[in-house]
Short mmCIF file of C-alpha atoms in Angstrom, two decimals:
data_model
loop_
_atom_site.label_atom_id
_atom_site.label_comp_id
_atom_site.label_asym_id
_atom_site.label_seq_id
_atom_site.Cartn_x
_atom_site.Cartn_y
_atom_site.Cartn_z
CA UNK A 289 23.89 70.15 22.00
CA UNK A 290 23.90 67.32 24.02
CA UNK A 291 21.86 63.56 23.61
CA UNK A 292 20.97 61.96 26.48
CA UNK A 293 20.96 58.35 25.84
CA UNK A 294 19.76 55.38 27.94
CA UNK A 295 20.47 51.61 28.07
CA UNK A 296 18.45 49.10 29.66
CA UNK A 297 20.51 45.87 30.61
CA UNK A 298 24.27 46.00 31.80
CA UNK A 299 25.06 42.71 30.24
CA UNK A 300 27.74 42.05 27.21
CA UNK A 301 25.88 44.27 24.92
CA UNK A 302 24.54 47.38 27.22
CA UNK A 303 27.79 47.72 28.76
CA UNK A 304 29.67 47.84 25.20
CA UNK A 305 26.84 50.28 23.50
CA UNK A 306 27.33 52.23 26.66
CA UNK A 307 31.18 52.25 26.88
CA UNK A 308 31.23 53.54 23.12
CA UNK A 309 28.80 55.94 23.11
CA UNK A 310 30.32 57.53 26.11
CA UNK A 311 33.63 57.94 23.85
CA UNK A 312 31.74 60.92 22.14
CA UNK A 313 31.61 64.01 24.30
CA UNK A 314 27.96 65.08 23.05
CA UNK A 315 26.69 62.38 24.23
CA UNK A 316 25.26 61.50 28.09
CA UNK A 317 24.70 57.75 28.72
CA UNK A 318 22.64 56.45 31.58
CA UNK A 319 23.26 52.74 32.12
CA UNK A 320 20.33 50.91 34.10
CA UNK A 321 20.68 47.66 35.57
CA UNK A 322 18.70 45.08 37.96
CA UNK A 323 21.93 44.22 40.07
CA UNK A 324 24.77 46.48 41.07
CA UNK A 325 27.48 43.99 39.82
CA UNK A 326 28.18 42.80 36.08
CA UNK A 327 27.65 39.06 35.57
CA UNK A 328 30.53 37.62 33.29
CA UNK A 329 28.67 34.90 31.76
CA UNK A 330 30.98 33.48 30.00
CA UNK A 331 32.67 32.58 33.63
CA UNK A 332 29.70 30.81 34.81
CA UNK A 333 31.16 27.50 34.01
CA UNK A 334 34.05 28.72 36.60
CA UNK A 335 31.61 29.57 39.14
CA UNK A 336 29.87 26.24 39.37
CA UNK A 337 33.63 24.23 39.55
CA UNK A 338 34.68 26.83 42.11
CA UNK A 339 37.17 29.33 40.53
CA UNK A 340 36.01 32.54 39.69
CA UNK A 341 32.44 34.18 41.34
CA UNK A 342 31.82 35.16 37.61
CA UNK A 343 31.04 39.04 38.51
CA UNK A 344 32.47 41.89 38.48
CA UNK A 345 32.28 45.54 39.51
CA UNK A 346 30.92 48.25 36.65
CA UNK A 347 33.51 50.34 38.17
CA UNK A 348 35.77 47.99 36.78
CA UNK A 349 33.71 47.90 33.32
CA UNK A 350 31.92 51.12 32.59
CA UNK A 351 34.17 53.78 31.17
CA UNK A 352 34.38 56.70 33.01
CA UNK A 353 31.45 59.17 33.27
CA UNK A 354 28.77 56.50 32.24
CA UNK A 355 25.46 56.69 34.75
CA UNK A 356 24.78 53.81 36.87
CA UNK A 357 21.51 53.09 37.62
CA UNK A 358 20.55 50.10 39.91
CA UNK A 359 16.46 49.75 39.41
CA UNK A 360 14.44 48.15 37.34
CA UNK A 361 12.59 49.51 34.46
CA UNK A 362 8.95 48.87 34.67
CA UNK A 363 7.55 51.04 31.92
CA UNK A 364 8.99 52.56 28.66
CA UNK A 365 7.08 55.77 27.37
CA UNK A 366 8.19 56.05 24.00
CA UNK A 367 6.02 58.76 23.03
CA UNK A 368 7.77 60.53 26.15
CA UNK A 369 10.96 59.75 25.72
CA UNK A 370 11.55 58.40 29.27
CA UNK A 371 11.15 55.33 31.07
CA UNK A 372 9.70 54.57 34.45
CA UNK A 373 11.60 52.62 37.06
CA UNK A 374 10.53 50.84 39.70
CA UNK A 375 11.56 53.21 42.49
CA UNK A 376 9.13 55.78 40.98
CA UNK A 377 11.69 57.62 39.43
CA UNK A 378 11.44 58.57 35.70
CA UNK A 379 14.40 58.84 33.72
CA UNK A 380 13.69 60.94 30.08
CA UNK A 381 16.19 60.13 27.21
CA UNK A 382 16.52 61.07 23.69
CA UNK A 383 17.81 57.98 22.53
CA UNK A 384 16.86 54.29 23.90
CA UNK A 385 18.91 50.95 23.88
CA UNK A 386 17.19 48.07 24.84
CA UNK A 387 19.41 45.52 25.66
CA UNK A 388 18.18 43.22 28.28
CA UNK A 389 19.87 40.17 27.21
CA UNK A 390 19.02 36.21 26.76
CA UNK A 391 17.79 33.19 28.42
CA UNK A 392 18.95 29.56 28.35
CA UNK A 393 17.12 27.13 25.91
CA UNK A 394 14.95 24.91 27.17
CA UNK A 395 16.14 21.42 27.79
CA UNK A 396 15.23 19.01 24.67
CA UNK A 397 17.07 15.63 26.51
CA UNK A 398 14.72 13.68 28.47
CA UNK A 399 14.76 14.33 32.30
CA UNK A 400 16.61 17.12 32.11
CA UNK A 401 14.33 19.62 32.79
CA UNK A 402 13.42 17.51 36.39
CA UNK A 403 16.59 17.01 37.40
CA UNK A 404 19.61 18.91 35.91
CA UNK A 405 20.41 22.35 37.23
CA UNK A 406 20.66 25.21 34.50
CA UNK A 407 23.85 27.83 34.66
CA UNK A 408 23.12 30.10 32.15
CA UNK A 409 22.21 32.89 34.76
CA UNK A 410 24.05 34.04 37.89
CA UNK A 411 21.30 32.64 40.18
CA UNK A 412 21.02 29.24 38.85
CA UNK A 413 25.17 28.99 39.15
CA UNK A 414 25.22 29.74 42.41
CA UNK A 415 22.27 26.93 43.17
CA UNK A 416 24.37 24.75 41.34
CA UNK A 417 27.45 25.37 43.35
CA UNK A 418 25.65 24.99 46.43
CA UNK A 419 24.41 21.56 45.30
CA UNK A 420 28.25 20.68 44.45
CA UNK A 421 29.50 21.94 47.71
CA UNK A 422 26.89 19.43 49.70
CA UNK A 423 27.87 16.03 47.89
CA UNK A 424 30.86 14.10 48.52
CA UNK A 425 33.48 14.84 45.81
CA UNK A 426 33.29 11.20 44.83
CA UNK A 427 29.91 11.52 43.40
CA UNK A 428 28.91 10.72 39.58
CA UNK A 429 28.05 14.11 38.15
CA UNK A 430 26.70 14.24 34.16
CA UNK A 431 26.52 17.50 32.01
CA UNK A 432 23.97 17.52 29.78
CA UNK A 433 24.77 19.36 26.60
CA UNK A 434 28.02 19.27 24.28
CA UNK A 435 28.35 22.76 23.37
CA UNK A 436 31.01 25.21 24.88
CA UNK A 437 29.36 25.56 27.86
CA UNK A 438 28.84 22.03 28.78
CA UNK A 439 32.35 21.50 27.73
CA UNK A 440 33.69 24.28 29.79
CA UNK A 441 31.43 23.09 32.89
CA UNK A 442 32.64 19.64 32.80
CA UNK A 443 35.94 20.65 32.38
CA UNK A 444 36.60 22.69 35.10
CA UNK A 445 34.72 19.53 37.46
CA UNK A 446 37.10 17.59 36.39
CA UNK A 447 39.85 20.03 36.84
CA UNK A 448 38.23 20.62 40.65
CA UNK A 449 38.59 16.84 41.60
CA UNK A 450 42.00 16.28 40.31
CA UNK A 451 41.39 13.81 37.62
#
């Protein structure tokens, strides 16, 4: 008998339920994703000073036999066991993973939020980076926040202007 299984999100999480699941040859595992590349997060802080473009390809990710699906889902029928996507297709599973990942916290440190540039998705990295590449290298830059990222982020700036 076999179990069809879908997960929603190829982030950290949908990409490792999928890649285990997959290990057991009962099971069928559709993977469904917004974008047809896997953001590496934790690389962000790499893309911003310069070094790494922080995604990479599921082929290089998914294990072998896992179902990509580049779509969005717009609708989940749990009653029937599928989910709508917003192509039109439906795709029907037996078992669901929802696993569509986080957000950024909202900035708490006055002015922030009006005039420091977020990189805790793909999109705001690569605004970021696009700011960086259109001031002189010489310019004062200040990372808000004190936690792994913002270490990581002002570390590799620093690291990208030789100092």
């Amino acid at each position: 008998m076999r179990t069809d299984v879908v997960v929603i999100g190829g982030g950290y999480a949908g990409v490792m339920a999928a890649n285990r699941l997959r290990q057991r040859e009962d099971v069928v595992v559709t993977l469904i994703n917004s974008r047809p590349v896997f953001v590496d997060r934790v690389r962000l802080h790499q893309l911003v000073g310069g070094s790494h473009d922080a995604v990479a390809d599921y082929g290089d990710v998914l294990g072998e036999g896992v179902r990509l699906v580049v779509d969005t889902v717009v609708r989940i029928d749990a009653a029937g066991r599928s989910v709508l996507l917003s192509s039109g297709s439906t795709i029907g599973y037996d078992y669901l993973i929802y696993a569509v990942g986080s957000a950024g916290a909202e900035p708490v440190v006055p002015g922030a939020a009006e005039f420091a540039h977020p990189i805790a998705g793909l999109e705001e990295a690569r605004r970021l980076r696009s700011v960086l590449d259109a001031v002189p290298a010489s310019a004062p830059i200040a990372v808000v926040g004190g936690g792994p990222t913002g270490i990581e982020t002002a570390a590799e700036l620093a690291e990208g202007d030789g100092t």
